[in-house]
CSV table of C-alpha atoms (C1' of nucleotides) in Angstrom, one decimal:
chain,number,residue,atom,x,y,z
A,1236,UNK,CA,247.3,112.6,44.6
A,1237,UNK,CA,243.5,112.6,42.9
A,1238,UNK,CA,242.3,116.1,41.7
A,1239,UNK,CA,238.9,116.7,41.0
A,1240,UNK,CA,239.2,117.7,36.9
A,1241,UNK,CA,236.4,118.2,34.9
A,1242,UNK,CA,237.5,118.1,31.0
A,1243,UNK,CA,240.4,116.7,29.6
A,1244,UNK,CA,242.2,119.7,28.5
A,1245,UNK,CA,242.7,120.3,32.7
A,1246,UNK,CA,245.0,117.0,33.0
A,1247,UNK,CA,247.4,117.9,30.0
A,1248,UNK,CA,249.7,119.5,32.7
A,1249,UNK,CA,249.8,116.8,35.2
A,1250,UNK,CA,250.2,114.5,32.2
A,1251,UNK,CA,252.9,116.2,31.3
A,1252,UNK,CA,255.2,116.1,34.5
A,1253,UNK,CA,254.5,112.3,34.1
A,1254,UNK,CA,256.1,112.2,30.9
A,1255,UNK,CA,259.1,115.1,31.8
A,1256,UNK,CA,259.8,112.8,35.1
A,1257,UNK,CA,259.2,109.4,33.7
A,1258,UNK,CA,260.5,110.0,30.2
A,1259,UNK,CA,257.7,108.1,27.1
A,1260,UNK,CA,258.5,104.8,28.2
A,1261,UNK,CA,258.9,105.0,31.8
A,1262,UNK,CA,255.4,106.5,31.9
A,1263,UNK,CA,253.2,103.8,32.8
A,1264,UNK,CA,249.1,104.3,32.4
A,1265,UNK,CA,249.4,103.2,36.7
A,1266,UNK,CA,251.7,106.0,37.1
A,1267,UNK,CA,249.6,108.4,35.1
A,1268,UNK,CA,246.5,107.3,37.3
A,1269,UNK,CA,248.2,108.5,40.1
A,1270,UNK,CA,249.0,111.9,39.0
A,1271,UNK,CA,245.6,112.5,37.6
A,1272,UNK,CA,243.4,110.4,39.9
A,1273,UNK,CA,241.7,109.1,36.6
A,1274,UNK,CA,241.3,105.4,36.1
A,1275,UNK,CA,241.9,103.2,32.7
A,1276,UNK,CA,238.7,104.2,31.9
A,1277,UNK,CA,238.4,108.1,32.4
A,1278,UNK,CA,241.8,108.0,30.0
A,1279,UNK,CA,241.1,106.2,27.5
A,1280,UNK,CA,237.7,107.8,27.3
A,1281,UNK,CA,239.5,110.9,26.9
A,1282,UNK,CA,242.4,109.6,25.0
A,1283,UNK,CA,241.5,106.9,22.7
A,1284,UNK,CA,244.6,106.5,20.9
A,1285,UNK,CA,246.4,105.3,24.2
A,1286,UNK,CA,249.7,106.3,25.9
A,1287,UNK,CA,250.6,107.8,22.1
A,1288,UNK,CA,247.9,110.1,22.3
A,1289,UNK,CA,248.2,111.1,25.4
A,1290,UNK,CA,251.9,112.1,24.9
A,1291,UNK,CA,251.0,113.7,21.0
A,1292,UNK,CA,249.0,116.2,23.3
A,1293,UNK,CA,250.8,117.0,25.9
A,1294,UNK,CA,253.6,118.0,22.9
A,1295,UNK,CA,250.9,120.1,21.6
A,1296,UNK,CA,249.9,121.5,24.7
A,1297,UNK,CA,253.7,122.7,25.0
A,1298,UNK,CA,253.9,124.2,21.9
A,1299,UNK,CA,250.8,126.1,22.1
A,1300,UNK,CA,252.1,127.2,25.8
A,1301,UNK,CA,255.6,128.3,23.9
A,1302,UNK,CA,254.1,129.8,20.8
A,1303,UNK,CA,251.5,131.8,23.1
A,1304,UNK,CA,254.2,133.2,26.1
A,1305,UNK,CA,257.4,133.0,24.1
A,1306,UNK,CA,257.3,133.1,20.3
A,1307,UNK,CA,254.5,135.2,19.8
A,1308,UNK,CA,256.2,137.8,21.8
A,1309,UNK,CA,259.4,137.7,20.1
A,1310,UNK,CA,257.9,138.1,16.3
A,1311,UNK,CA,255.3,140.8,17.6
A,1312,UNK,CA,256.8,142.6,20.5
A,1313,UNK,CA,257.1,146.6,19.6
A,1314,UNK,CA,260.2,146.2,20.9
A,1315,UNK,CA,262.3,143.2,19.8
A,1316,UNK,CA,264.0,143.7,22.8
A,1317,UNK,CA,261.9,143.3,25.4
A,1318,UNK,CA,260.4,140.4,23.5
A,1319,UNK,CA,264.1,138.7,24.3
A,1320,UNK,CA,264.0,139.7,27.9
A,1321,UNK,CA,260.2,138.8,28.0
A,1322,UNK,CA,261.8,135.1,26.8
A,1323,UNK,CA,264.5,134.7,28.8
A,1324,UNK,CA,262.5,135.6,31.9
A,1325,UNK,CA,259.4,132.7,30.6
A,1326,UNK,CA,262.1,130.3,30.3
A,1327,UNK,CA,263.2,131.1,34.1
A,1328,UNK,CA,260.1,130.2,34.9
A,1329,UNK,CA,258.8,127.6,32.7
A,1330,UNK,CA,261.6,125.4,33.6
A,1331,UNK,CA,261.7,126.4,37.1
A,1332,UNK,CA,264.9,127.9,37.2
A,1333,UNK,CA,266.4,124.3,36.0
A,1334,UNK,CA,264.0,122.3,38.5
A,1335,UNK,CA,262.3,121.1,35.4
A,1336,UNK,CA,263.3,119.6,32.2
A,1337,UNK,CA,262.6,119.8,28.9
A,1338,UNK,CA,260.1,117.5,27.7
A,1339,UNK,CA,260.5,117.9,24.1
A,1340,UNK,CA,264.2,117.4,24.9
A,1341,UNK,CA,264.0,114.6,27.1
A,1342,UNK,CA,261.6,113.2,23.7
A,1343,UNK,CA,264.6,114.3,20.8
A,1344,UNK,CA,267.0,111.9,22.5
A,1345,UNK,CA,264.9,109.0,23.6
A,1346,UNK,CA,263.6,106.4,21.0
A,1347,UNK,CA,260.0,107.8,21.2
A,1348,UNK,CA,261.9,110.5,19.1
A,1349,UNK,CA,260.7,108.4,16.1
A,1350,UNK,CA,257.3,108.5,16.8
A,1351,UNK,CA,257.1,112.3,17.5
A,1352,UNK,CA,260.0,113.7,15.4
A,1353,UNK,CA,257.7,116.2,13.3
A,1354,UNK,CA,256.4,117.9,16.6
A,1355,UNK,CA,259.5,117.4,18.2
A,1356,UNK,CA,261.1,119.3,15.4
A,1357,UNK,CA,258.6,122.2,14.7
A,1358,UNK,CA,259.2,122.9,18.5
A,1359,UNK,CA,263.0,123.8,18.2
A,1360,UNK,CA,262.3,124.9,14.6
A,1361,UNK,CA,260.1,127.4,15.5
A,1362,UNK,CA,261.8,129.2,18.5
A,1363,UNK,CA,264.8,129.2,16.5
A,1364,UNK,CA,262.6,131.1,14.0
A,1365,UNK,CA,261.2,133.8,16.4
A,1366,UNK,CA,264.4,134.5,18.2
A,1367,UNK,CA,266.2,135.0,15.1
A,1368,UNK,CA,263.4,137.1,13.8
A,1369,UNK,CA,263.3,139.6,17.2
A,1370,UNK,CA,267.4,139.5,16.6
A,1371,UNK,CA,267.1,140.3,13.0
A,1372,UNK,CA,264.4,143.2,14.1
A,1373,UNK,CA,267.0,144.6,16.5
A,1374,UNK,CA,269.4,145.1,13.8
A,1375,UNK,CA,271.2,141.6,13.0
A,1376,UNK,CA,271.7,140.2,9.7
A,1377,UNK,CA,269.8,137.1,8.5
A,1378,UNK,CA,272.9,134.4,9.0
A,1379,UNK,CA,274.0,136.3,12.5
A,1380,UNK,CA,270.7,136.3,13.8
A,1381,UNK,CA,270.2,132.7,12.8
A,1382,UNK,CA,273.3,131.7,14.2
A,1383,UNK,CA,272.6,133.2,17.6
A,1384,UNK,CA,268.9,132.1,17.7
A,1385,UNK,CA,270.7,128.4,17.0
A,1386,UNK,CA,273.6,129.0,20.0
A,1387,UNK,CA,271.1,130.1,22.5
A,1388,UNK,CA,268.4,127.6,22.6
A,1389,UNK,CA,271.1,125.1,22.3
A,1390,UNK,CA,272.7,126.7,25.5
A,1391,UNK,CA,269.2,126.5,27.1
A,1392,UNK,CA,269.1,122.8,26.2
A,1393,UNK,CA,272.3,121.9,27.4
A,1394,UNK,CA,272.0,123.8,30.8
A,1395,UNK,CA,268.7,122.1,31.8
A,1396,UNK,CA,271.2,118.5,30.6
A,1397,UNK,CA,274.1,119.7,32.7
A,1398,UNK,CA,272.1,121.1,35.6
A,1399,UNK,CA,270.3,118.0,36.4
A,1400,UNK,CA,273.4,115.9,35.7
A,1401,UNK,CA,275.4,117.7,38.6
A,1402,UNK,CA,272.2,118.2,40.5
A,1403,UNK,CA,273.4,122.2,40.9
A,1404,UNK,CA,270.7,124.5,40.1
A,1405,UNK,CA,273.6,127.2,39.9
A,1406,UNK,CA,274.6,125.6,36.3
A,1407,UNK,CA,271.6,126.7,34.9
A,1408,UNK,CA,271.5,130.1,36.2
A,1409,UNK,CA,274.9,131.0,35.3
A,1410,UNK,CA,273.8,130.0,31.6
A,1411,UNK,CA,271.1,131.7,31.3
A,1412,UNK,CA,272.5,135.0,33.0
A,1413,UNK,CA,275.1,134.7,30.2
A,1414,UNK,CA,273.6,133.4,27.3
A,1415,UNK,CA,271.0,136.7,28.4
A,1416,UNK,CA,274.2,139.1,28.6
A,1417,UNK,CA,275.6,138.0,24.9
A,1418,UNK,CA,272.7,138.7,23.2
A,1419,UNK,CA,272.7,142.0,24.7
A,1420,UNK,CA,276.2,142.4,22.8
A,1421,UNK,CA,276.9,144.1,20.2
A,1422,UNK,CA,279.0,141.8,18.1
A,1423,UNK,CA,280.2,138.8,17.1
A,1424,UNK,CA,278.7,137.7,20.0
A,1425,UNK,CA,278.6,134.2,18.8
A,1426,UNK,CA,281.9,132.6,17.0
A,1427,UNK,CA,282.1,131.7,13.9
A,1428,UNK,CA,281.7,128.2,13.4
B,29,UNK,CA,273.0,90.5,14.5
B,30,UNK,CA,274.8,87.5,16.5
B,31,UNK,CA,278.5,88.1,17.0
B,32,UNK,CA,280.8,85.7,18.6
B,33,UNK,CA,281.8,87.5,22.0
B,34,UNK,CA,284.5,85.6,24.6
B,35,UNK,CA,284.6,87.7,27.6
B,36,UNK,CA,281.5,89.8,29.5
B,37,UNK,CA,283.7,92.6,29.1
B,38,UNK,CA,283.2,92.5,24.9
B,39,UNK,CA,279.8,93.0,24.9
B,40,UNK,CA,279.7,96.3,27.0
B,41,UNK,CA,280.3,98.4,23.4
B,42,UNK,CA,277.1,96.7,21.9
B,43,UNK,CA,275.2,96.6,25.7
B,44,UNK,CA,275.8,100.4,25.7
B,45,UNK,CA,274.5,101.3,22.2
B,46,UNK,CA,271.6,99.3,23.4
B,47,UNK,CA,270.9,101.8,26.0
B,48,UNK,CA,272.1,104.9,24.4
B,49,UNK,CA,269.2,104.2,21.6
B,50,UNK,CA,266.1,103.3,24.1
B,51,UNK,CA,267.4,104.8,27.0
B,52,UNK,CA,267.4,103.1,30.4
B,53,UNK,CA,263.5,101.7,30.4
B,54,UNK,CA,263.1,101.5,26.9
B,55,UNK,CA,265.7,98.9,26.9
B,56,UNK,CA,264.6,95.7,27.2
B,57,UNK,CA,266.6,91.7,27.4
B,58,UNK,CA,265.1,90.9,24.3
B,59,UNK,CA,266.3,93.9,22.5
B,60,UNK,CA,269.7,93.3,24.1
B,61,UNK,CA,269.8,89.7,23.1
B,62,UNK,CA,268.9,91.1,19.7
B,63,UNK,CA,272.3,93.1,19.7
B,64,UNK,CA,274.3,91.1,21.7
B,65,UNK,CA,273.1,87.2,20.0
B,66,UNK,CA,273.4,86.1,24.2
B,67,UNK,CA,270.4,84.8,25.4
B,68,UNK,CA,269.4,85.8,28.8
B,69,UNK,CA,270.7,82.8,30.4
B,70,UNK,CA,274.4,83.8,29.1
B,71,UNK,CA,273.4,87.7,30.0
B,72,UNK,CA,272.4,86.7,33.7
B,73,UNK,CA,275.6,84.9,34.4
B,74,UNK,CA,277.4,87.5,33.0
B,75,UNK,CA,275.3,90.3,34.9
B,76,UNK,CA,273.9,88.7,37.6
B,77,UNK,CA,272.3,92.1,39.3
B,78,UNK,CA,270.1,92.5,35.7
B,79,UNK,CA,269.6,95.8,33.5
B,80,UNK,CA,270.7,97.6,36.7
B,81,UNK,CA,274.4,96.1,36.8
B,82,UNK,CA,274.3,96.2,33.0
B,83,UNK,CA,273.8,99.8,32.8
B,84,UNK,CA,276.0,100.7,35.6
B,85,UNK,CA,279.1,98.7,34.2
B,86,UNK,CA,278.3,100.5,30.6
B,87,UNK,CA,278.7,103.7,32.7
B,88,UNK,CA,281.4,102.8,34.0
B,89,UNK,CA,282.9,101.8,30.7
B,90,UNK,CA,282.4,104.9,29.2
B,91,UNK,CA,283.8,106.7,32.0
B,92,UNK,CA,287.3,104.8,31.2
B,93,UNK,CA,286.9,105.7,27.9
B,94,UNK,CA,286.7,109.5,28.6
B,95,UNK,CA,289.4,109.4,30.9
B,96,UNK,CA,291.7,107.8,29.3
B,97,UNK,CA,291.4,109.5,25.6
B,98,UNK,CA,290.0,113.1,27.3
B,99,UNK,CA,290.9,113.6,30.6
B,100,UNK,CA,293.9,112.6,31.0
B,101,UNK,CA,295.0,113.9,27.9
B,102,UNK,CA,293.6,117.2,29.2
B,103,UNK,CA,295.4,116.8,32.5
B,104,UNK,CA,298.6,115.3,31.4
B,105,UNK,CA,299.5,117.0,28.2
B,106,UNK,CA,302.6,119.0,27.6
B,107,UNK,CA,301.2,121.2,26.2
B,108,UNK,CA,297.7,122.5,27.5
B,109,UNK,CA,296.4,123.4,24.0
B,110,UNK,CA,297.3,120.3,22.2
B,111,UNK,CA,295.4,118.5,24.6
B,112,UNK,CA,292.1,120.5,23.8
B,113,UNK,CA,292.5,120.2,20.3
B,114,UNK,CA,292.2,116.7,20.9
B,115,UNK,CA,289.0,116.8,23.1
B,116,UNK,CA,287.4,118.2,20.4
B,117,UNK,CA,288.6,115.8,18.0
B,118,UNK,CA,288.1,112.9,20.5
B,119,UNK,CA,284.4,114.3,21.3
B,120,UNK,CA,283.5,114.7,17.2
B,121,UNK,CA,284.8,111.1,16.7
B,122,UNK,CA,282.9,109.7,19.9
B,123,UNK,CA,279.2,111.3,19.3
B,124,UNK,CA,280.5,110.5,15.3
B,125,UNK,CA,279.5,113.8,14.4
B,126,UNK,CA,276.5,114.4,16.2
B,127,UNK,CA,274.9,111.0,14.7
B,128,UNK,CA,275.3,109.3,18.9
B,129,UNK,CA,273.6,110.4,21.8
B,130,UNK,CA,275.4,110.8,25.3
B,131,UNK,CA,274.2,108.0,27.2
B,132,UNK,CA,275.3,109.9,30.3
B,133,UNK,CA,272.9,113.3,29.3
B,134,UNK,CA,270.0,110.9,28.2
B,135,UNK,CA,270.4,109.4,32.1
B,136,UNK,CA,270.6,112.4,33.2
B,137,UNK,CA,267.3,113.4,32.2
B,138,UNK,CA,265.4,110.0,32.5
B,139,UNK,CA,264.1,108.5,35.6
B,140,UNK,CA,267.0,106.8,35.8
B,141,UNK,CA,269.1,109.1,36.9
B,142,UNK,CA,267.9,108.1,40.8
B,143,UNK,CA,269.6,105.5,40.8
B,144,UNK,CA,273.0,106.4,38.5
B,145,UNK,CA,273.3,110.0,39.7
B,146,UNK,CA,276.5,109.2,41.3
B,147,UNK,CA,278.2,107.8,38.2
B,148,UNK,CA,276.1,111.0,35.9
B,149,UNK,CA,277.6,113.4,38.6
B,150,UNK,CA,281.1,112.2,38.3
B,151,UNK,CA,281.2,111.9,34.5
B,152,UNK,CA,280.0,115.6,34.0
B,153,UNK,CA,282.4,116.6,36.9
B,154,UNK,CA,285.4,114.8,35.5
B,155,UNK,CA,285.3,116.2,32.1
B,156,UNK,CA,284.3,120.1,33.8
B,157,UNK,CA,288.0,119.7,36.2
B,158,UNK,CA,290.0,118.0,33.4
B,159,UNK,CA,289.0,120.6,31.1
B,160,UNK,CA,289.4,123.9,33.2
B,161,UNK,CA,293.1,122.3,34.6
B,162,UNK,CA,294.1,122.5,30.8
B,163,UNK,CA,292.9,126.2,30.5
B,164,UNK,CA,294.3,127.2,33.6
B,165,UNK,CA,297.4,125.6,32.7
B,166,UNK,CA,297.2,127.8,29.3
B,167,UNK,CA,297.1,131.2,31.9
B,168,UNK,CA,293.4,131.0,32.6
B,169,UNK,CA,293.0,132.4,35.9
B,170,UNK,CA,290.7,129.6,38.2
B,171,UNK,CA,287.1,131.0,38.4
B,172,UNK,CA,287.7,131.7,34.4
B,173,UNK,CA,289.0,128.5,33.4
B,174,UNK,CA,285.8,126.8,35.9
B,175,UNK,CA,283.7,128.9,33.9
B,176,UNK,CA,285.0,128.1,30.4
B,177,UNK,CA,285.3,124.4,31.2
B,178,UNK,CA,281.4,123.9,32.2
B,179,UNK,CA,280.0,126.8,29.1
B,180,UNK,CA,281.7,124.5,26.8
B,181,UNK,CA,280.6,120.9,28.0
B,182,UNK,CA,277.2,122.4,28.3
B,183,UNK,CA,277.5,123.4,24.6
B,184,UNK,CA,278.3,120.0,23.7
B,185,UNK,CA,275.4,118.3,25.8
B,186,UNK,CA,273.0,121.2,24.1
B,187,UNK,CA,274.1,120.6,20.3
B,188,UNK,CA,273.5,116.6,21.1
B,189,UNK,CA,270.0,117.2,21.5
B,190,UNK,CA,269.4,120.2,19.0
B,191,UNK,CA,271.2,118.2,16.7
B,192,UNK,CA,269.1,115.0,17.3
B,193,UNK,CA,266.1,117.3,17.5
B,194,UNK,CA,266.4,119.3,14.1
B,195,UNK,CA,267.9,115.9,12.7
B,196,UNK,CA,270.7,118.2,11.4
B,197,UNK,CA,274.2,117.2,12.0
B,198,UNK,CA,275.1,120.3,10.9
B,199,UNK,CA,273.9,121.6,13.8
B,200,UNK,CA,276.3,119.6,15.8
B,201,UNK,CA,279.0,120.4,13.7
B,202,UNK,CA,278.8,124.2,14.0
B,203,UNK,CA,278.3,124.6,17.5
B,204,UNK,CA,281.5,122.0,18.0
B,205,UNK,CA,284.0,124.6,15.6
B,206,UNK,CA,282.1,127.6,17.5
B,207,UNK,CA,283.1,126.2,20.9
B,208,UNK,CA,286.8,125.5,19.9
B,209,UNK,CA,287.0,128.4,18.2
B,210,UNK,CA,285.9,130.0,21.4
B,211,UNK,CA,288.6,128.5,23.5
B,212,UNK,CA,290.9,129.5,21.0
B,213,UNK,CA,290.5,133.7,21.8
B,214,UNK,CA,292.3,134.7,24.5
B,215,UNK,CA,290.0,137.2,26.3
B,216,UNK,CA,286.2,136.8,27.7
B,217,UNK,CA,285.0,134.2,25.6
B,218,UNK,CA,282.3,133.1,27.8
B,219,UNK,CA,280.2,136.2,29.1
B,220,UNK,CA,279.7,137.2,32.8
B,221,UNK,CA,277.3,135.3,34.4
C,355,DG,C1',278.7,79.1,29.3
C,356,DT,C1',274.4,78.6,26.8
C,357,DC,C1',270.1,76.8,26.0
C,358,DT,C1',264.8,76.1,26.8
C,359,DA,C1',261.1,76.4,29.8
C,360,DT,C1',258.7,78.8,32.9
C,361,DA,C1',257.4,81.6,36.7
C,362,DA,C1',255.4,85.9,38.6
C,363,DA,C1',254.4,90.5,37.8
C,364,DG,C1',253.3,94.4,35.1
C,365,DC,C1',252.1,96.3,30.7
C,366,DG,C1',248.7,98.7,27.4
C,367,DA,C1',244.3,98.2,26.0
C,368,DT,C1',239.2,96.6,25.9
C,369,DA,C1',234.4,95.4,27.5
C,370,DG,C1',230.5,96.1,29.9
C,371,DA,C1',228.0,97.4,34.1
C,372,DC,C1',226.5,101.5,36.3
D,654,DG,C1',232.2,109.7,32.7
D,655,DT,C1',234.0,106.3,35.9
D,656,DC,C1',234.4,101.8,37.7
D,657,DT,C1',235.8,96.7,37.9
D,658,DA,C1',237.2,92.8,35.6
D,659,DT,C1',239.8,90.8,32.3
D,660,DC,C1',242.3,89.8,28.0
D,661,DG,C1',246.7,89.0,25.7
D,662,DC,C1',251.1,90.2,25.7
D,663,DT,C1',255.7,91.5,27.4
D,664,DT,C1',258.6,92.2,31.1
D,665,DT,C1',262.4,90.8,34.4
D,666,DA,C1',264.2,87.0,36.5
D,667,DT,C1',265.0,82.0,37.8
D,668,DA,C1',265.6,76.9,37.2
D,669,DG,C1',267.6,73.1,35.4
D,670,DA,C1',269.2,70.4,31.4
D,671,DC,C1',273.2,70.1,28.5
DNA sequence: GTCTATAAAGCGATAGAC
DNA sequence: GTCTATCGCTTTATAGAC
């Protein structure tokens, strides 16, 4: 599919369904040309540094998206609350109700991890951070809301796994519903460990 | 590292760690000479469908592995509880602590998946029936037990990657007690979906 | 069964015309 | 900025000697 794109900023996205379909090394510049309708040279005009570039970015691009919609909300919300239900809802539809998988995920278990294991990190890191600072807001203490923040986006991670694995859409929605419902608990929501 | 192998079926350990550490396209015949010390004429007699065969037979060695030492177990157990206690034992000595990746969750999300989603489907699907049969066995009631069985396998898939992604096995290691713990209660462990 | 040699294709990346 | 042509290398896979 070409698409007429002007700067380079407009073909993060598409670049980035390359990488979530095709995984770092499955993506191959030919494959990327087809998504974006750019040739060798329109890429590495825009990205210099190559493939690695081109995937440093897209992880950036992410973040920026999650910090912006999801994190952001959850540390500054009025109501640390309706930052959580603000995040739960962004997830829904970030990953497309489990149609879509994590890239940053998809990156942590591959062997590009190496190469991107800082950004990689700070990702999870810092929406761990925000949800367990919204759940500390609502009243939790320090460890439970950490603990929670942990169990949650772990859930989120394992649903998109298990989702796709059984092909069943359904998987993901029933975690979400009740990773969604737990937090709205009172206590001890999450076991000890 | 060379290592003096007899049978095609010896080298399906090293062939699978191969994959589990590159994933599916990342892996390439040289890296697997590399682990294995057979060149590619001893690998192509051995495998003569290529990668493809070599990744579906490590599949399908894994899947033997899970059935005999979880599974079954789980299935055949006098008693139900004692065969969840060592699931969680088997699954903490498999991943080694959260230091291994699940080969079948990092085909899951790759590419790959096209053309292995059978054997993915069947590994997750295995492990969800084994497991639920052992809770309803414990007085579980079916949809409960169904619901239980795929919360906690998703767990396990989620703490693979946070782990990985945080580089933290302690992250593995808490969301593995939390889950058995979890199993342990006897009343609504895993919220309403 | 294992080796070396090699084929044929695809890879990331570069150069230079326009 | 985009194109074509091309380099140098790696890839999967095969062939044939031993």
């Amino acid at each position: 599919m070409s698409k007429a794109v002007s700067g380079r900023a407009d073909i993060l996205p598409d670049l980035g369904e390359v990488f979530r379909a095709h995984g770092y090394e499955g993506t191959t510049l030919a494959l990327i040309t087809d998504a974006t309708g750019l040739g060798k040279g329109s890429l590495y005009h825009f990205f210099p540094g190559g493939k690695e570039q081109m995937a440093a970015e897209v992880l950036a691009h992410i973040d920026a998206w999650f910090t912006e919609h999801i994190y952001a909300p959850l540390r500054d919300a009025d109501d640390p609350g309706a930052g959580i239900v603000a995040m739960f809802d962004a997830v829904d539809a970030y990953f497309r109700s489990g149609r879509r998988v994590c890239l940053v995920g998809v990156m942590a278990l591959g062997a590009s991890r190496d190469s991107f294991a800082a950004q990689v990190k700070d990702y999870f890191a810092a929406w761990i951070d925000a949800l367990a600072a919204a759940l500390r807001r609502r009243g939790d203490s320090n460890a439970m809301a950490r603990r929670k923040a942990e169990q949650t986006v772990l859930e989120i991670q394992g649903a998109l796994v298990l989702s796709r694995a059984l092909d069943d859409l359904k998987v993901f929605a029933r975690a979400l519903a009740a990773a969604r419902a737990r937090l709205n608990e009172k206590e001890g929501a999450v076991s000890e460990g």
